[in-house]
mmCIF file of C-alpha atoms and ligand atoms in Angstrom:
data_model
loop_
_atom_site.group_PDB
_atom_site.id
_atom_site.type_symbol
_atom_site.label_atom_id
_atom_site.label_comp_id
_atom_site.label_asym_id
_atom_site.label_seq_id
_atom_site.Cartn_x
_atom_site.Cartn_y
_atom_site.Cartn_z
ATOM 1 C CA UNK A 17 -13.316 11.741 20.202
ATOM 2 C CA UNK A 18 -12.666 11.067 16.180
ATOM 3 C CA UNK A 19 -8.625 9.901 16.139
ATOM 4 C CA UNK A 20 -8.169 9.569 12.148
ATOM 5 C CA UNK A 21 -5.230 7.426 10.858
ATOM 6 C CA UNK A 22 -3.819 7.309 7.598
ATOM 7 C CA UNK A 23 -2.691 4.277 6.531
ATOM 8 C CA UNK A 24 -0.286 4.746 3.254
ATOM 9 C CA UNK A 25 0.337 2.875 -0.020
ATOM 10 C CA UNK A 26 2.812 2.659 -2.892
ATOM 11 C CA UNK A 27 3.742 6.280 -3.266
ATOM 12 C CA UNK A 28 3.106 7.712 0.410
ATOM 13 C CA UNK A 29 5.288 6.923 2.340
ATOM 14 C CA UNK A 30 5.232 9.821 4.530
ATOM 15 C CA UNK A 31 3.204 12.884 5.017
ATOM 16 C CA UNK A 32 4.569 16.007 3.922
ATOM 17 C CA UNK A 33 2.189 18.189 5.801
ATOM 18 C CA UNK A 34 2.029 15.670 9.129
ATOM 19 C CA UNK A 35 4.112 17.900 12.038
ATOM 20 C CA UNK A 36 5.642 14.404 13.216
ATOM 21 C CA UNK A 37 5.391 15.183 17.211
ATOM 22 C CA UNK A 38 6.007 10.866 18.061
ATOM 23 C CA UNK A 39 6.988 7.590 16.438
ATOM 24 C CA UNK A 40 6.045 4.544 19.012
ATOM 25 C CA UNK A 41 7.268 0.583 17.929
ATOM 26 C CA UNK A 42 3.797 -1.193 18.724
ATOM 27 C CA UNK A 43 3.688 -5.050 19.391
ATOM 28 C CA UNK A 44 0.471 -7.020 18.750
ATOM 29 C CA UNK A 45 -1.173 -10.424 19.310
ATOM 30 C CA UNK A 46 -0.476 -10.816 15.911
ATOM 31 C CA UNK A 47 2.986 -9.490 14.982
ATOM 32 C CA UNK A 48 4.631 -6.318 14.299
ATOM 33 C CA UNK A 49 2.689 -3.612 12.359
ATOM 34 C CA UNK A 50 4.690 -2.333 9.109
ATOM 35 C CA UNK A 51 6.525 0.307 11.124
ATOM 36 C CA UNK A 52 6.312 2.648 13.710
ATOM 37 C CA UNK A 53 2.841 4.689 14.246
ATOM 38 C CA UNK A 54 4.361 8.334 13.358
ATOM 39 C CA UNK A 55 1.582 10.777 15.381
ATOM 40 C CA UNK A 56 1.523 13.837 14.331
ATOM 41 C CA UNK A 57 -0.601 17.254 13.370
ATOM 42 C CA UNK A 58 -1.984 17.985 10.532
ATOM 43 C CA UNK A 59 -3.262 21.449 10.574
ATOM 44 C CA UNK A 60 -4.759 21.601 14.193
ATOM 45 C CA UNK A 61 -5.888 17.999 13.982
ATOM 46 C CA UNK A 62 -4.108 14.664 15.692
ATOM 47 C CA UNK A 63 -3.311 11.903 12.568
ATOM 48 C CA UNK A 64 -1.549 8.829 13.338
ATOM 49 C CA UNK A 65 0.196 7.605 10.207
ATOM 50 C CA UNK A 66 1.409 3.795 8.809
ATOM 51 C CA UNK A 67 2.813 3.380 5.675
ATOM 52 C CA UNK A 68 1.200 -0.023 4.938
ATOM 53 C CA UNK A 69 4.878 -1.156 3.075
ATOM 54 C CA UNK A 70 6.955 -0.389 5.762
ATOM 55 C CA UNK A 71 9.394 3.184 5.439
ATOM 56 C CA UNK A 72 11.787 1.724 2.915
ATOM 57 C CA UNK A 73 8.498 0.119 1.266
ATOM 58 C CA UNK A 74 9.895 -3.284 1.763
ATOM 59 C CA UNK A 75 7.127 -4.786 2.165
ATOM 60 C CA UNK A 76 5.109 -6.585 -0.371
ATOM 61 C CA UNK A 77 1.202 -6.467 -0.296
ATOM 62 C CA UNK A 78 0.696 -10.128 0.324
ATOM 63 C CA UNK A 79 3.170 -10.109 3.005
ATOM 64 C CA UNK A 80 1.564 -7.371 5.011
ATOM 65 C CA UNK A 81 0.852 -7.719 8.926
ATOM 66 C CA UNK A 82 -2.926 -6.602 7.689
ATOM 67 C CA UNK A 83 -3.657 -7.697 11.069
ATOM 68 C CA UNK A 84 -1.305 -6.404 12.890
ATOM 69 C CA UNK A 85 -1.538 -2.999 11.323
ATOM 70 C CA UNK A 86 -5.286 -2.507 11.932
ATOM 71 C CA UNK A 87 -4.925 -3.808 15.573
ATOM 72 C CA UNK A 88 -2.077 -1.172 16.717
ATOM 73 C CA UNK A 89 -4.411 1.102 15.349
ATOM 74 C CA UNK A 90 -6.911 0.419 17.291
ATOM 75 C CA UNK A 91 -4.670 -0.052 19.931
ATOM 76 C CA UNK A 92 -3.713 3.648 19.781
ATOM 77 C CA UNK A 93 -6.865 4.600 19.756
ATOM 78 C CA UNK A 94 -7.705 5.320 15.940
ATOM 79 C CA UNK A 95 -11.647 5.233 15.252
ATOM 80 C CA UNK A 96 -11.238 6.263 11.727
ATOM 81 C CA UNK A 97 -8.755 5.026 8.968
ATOM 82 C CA UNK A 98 -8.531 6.582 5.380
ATOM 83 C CA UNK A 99 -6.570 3.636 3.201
ATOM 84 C CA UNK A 100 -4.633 4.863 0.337
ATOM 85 C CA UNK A 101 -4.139 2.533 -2.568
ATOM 86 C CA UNK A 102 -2.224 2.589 -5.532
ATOM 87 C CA UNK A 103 -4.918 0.636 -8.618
ATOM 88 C CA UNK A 104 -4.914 -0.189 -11.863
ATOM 89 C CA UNK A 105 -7.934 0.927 -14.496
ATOM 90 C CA UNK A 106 -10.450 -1.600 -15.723
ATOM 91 C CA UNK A 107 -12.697 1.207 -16.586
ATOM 92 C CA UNK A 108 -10.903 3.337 -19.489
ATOM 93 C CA UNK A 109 -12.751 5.977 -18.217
ATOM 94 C CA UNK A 110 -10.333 6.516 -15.313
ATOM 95 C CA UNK A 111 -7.069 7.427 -16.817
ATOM 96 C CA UNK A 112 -4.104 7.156 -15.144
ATOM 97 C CA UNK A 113 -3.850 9.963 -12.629
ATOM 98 C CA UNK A 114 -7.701 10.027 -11.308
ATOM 99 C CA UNK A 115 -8.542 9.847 -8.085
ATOM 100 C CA UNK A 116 -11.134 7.422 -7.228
ATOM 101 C CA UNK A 117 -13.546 6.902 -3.826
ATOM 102 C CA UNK A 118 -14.531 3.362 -4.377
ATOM 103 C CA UNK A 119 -17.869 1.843 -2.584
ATOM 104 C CA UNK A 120 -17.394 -1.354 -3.049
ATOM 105 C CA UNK A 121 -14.817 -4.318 -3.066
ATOM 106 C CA UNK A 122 -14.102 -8.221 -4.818
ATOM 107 C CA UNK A 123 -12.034 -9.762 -2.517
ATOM 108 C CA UNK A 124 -9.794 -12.740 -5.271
ATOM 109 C CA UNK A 125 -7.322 -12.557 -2.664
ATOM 110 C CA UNK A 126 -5.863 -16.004 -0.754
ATOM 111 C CA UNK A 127 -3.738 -17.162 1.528
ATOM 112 C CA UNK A 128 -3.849 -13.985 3.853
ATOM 113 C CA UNK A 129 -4.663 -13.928 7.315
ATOM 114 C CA UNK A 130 -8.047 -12.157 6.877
ATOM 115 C CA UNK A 131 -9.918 -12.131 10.177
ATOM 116 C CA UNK A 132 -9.564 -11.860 13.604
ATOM 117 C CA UNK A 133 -12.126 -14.225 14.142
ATOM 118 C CA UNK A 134 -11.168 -17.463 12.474
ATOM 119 C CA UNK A 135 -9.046 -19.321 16.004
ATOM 120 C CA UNK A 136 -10.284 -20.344 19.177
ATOM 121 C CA UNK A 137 -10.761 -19.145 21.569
ATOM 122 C CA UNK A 138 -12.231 -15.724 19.908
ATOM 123 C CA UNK A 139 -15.990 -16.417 19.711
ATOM 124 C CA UNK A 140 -16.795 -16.648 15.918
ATOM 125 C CA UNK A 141 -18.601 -13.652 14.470
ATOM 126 C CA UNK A 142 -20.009 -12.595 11.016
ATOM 127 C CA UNK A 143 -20.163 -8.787 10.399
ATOM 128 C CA UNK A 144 -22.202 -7.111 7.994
ATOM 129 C CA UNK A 145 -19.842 -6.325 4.797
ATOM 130 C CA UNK A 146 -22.906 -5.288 2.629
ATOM 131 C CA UNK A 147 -21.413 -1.855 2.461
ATOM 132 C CA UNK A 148 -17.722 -2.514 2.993
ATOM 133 C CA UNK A 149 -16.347 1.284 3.208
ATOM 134 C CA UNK A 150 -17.869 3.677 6.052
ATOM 135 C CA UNK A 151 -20.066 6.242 4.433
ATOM 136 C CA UNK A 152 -19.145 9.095 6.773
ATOM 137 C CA UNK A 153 -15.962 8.901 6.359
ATOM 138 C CA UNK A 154 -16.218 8.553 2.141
ATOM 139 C CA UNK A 155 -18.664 11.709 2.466
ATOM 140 C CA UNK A 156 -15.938 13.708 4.603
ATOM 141 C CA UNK A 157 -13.351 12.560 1.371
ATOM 142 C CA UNK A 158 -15.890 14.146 -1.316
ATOM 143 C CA UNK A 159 -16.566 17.389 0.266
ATOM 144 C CA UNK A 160 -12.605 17.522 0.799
ATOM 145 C CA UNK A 161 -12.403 16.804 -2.935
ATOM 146 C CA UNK A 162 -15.063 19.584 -3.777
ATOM 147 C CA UNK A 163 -13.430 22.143 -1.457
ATOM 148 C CA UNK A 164 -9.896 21.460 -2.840
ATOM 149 C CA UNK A 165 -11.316 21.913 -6.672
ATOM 150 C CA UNK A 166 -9.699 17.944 -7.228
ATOM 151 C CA UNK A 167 -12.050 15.782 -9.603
ATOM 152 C CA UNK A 168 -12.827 12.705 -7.653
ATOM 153 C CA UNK A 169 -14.629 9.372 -8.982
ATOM 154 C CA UNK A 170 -17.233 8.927 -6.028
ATOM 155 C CA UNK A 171 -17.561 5.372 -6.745
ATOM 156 C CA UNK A 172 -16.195 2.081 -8.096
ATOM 157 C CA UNK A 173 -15.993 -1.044 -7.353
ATOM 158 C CA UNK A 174 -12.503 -2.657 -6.421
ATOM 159 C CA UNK A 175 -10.886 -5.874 -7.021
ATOM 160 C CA UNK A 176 -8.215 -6.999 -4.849
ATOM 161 C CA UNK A 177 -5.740 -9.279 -6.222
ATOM 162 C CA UNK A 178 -3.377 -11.251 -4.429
ATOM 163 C CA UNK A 179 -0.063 -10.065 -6.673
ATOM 164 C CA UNK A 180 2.751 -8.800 -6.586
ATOM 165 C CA UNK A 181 2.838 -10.098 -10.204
ATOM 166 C CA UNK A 182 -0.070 -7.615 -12.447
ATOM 167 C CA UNK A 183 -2.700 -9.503 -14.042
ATOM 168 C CA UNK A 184 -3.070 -11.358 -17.210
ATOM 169 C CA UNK A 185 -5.274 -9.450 -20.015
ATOM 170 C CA UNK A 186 -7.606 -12.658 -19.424
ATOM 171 C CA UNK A 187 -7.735 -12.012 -15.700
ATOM 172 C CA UNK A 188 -8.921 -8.200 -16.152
ATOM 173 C CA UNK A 189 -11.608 -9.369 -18.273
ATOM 174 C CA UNK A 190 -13.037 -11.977 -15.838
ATOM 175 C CA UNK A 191 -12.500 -9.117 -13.221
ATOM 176 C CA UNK A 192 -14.589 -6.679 -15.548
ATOM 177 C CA UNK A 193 -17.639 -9.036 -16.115
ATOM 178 C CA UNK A 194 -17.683 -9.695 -12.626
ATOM 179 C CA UNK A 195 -18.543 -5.894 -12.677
ATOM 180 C CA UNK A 196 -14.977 -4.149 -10.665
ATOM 181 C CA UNK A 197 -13.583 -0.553 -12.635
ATOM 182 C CA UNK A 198 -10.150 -0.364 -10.744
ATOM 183 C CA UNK A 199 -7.754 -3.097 -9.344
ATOM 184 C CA UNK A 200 -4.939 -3.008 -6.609
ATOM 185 C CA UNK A 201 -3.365 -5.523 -4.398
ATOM 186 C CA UNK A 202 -3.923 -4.426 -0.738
ATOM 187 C CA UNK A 203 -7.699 -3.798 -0.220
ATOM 188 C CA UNK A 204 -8.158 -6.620 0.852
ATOM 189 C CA UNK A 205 -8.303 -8.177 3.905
ATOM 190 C CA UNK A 206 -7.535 -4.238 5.223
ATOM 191 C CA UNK A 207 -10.904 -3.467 5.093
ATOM 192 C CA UNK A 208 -12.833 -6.439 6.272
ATOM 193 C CA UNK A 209 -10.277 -6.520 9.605
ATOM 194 C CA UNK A 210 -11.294 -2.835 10.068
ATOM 195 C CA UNK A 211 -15.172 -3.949 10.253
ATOM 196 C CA UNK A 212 -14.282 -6.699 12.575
ATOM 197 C CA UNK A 213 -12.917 -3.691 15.124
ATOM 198 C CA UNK A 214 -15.671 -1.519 14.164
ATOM 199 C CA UNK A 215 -13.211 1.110 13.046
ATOM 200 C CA UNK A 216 -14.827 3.514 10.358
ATOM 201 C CA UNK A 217 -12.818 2.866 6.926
ATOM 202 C CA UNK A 218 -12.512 4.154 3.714
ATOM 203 C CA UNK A 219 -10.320 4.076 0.848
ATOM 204 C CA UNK A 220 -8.547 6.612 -1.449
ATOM 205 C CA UNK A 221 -7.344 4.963 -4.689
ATOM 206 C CA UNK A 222 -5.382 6.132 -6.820
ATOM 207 C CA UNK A 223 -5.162 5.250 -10.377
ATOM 208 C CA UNK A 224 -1.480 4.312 -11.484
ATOM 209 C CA UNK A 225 -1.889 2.624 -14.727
ATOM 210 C CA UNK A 226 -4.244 1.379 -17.502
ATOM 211 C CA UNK A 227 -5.086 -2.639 -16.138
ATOM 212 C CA UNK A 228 -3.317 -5.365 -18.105
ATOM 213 C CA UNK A 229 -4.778 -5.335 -21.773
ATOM 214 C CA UNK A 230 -6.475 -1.957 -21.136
ATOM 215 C CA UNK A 231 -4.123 0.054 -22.965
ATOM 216 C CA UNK A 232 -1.830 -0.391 -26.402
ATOM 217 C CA UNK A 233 1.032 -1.021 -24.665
ATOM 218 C CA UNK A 234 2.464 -3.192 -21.879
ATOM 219 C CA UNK A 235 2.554 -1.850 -18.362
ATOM 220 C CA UNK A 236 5.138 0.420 -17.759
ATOM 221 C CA UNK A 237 6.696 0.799 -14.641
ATOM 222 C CA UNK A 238 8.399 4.401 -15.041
ATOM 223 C CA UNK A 239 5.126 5.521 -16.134
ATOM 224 C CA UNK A 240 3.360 4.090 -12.985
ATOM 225 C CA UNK A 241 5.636 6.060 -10.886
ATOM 226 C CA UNK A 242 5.052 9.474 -12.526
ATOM 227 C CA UNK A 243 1.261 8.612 -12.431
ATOM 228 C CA UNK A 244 1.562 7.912 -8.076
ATOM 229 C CA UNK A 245 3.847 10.893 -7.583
ATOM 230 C CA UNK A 246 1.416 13.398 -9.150
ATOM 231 C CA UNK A 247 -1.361 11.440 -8.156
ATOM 232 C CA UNK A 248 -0.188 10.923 -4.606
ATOM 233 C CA UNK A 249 0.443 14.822 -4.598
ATOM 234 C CA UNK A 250 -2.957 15.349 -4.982
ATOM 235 C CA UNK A 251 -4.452 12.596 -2.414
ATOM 236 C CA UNK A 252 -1.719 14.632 0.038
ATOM 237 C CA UNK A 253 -4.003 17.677 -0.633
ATOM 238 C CA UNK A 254 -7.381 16.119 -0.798
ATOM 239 C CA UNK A 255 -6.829 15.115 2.713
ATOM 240 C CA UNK A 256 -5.813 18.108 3.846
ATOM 241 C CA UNK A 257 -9.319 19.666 3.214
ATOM 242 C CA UNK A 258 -10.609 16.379 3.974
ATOM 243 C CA UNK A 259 -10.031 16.240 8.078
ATOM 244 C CA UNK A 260 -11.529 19.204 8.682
ATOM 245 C CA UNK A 261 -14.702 17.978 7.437
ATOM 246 C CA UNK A 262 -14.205 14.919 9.105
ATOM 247 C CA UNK A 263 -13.930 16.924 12.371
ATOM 248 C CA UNK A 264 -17.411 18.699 11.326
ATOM 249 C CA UNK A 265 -15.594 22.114 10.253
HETATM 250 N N1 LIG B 307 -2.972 -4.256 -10.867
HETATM 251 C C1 LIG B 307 -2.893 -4.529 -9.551
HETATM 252 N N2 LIG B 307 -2.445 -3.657 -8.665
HETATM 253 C C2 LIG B 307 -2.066 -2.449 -9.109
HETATM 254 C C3 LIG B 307 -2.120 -2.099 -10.456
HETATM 255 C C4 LIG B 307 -2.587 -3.064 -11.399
HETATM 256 O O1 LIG B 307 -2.670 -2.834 -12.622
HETATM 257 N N3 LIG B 307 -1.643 -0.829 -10.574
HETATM 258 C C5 LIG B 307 -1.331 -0.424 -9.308
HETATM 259 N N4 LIG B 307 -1.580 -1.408 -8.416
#
């Protein structure tokens, strides 16, 4: 049985078409997840959904339970998580307002608690991260795209930064040559924990803003909200075609 959970970023912080049927307070090894699990319906299908910033998106990305958030999960029996992150441009060819399916991650993050694996007495494991995002799951989000008539970038590589602050000009450039086209602060270690519990993850990102030194102007915080509400109204549809396919219909 596929149980899908959405896990929400800056911008969705609820789903408006999720028929909320039960919020449950979950407890981990690890902490308390962000907030409550909502469970709900969307269409005829069960999603659990976590806004990864907590309801009054309180909290910031480096001070996320990543752990604790992708072990309730589990814990409620998810086996599929679509990620939804708010990202900067690197690549001028995604304007603000594109959707984008990235395939693959840079991980300049520190600091975090990124693995379940790291303390005794949990046996140490490497997984494979070759591919970090779950191709079924990315191929389900493309033919949602397609059916919904939204333009989606099916691929792009994605720096995760630690933040809050944005980036320097100088620090987009070194994140450019390294080869990344979008940048965002919570990708990372989100996905890596989901490999470690085998759940099948993908992300949704969408593109806020124009990286630091990528446009004219400074970034512009008003603007990156218009840019997430309209873009965020169209991830809210996306999905919406998307499950179905997920659920082979
Ligand atoms: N940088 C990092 N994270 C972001 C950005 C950005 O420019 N825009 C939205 N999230």
């Amino acid at each position: 049985m596929k149980l899908l959970a959405i896990i929400g970023g800056s911008g969705l912080t609820h789903l408006r078409n999720l028929t909320v049927r039960e919020r449950r307070v979950m407890r981990t090894p690890y902490g308390e997840p962000s907030a409550p699990m909502v469970f709900g319906l969307v269409g005829e299908h069960a999603v659990v959904f976590l806004p990864r910033h907590g309801h009054g998106h309180t909290i910031a990305p480096h001070s996320v339970n990543y752990q604790a958030n992708i072990w309730a999960l589990r814990e409620c029996g998810v086996s599929h998580v679509i990620a939804v992150n708010a990202v900067g441009a690197i690549n001028t060819a995604l304007a603000p307002g594109t959707l984008v399916l990235p395939d693959q991650i840079i991980d300049y993050t520190h600091g975090r608690a990124h693995t379940f694996f790291g303390s005794h007495p949990e046996p140490v494991t490497h997984i494979d991260f070759t591919d970090p995002y779950c191709e079924a799951l990315r191929a389900a989000l493309r033919d949602g795209a397609a059916r919904a008539g939204i333009a989606l970038a099916a691929q792009g590589t994605y720096a995760a930064t630690q933040g809050p602050r944005f980036e320097t000009a100088a620090e987009i450039r070194k994140f450019e040559r390294d080869g990344a086209d979008i940048v965002g602060m919570t990708g990372m270690p989100e996905a890596a924990l989901a490999r470690e519990l085998d759940l099948c993850y993908a992300s949704l990102a969408v593109v806020a803003n124009y990286a630091a030194g990528k446009a004219d102007d400074a970034i512009d915080l008003h603007a990156i909200e218009r840019y997430l509400e309209s873009g965020m109204a169209q991830a809210r549809t996306l999905l919406e075609h998307a499950i179905p396919r997920l659920h082979g219909e």
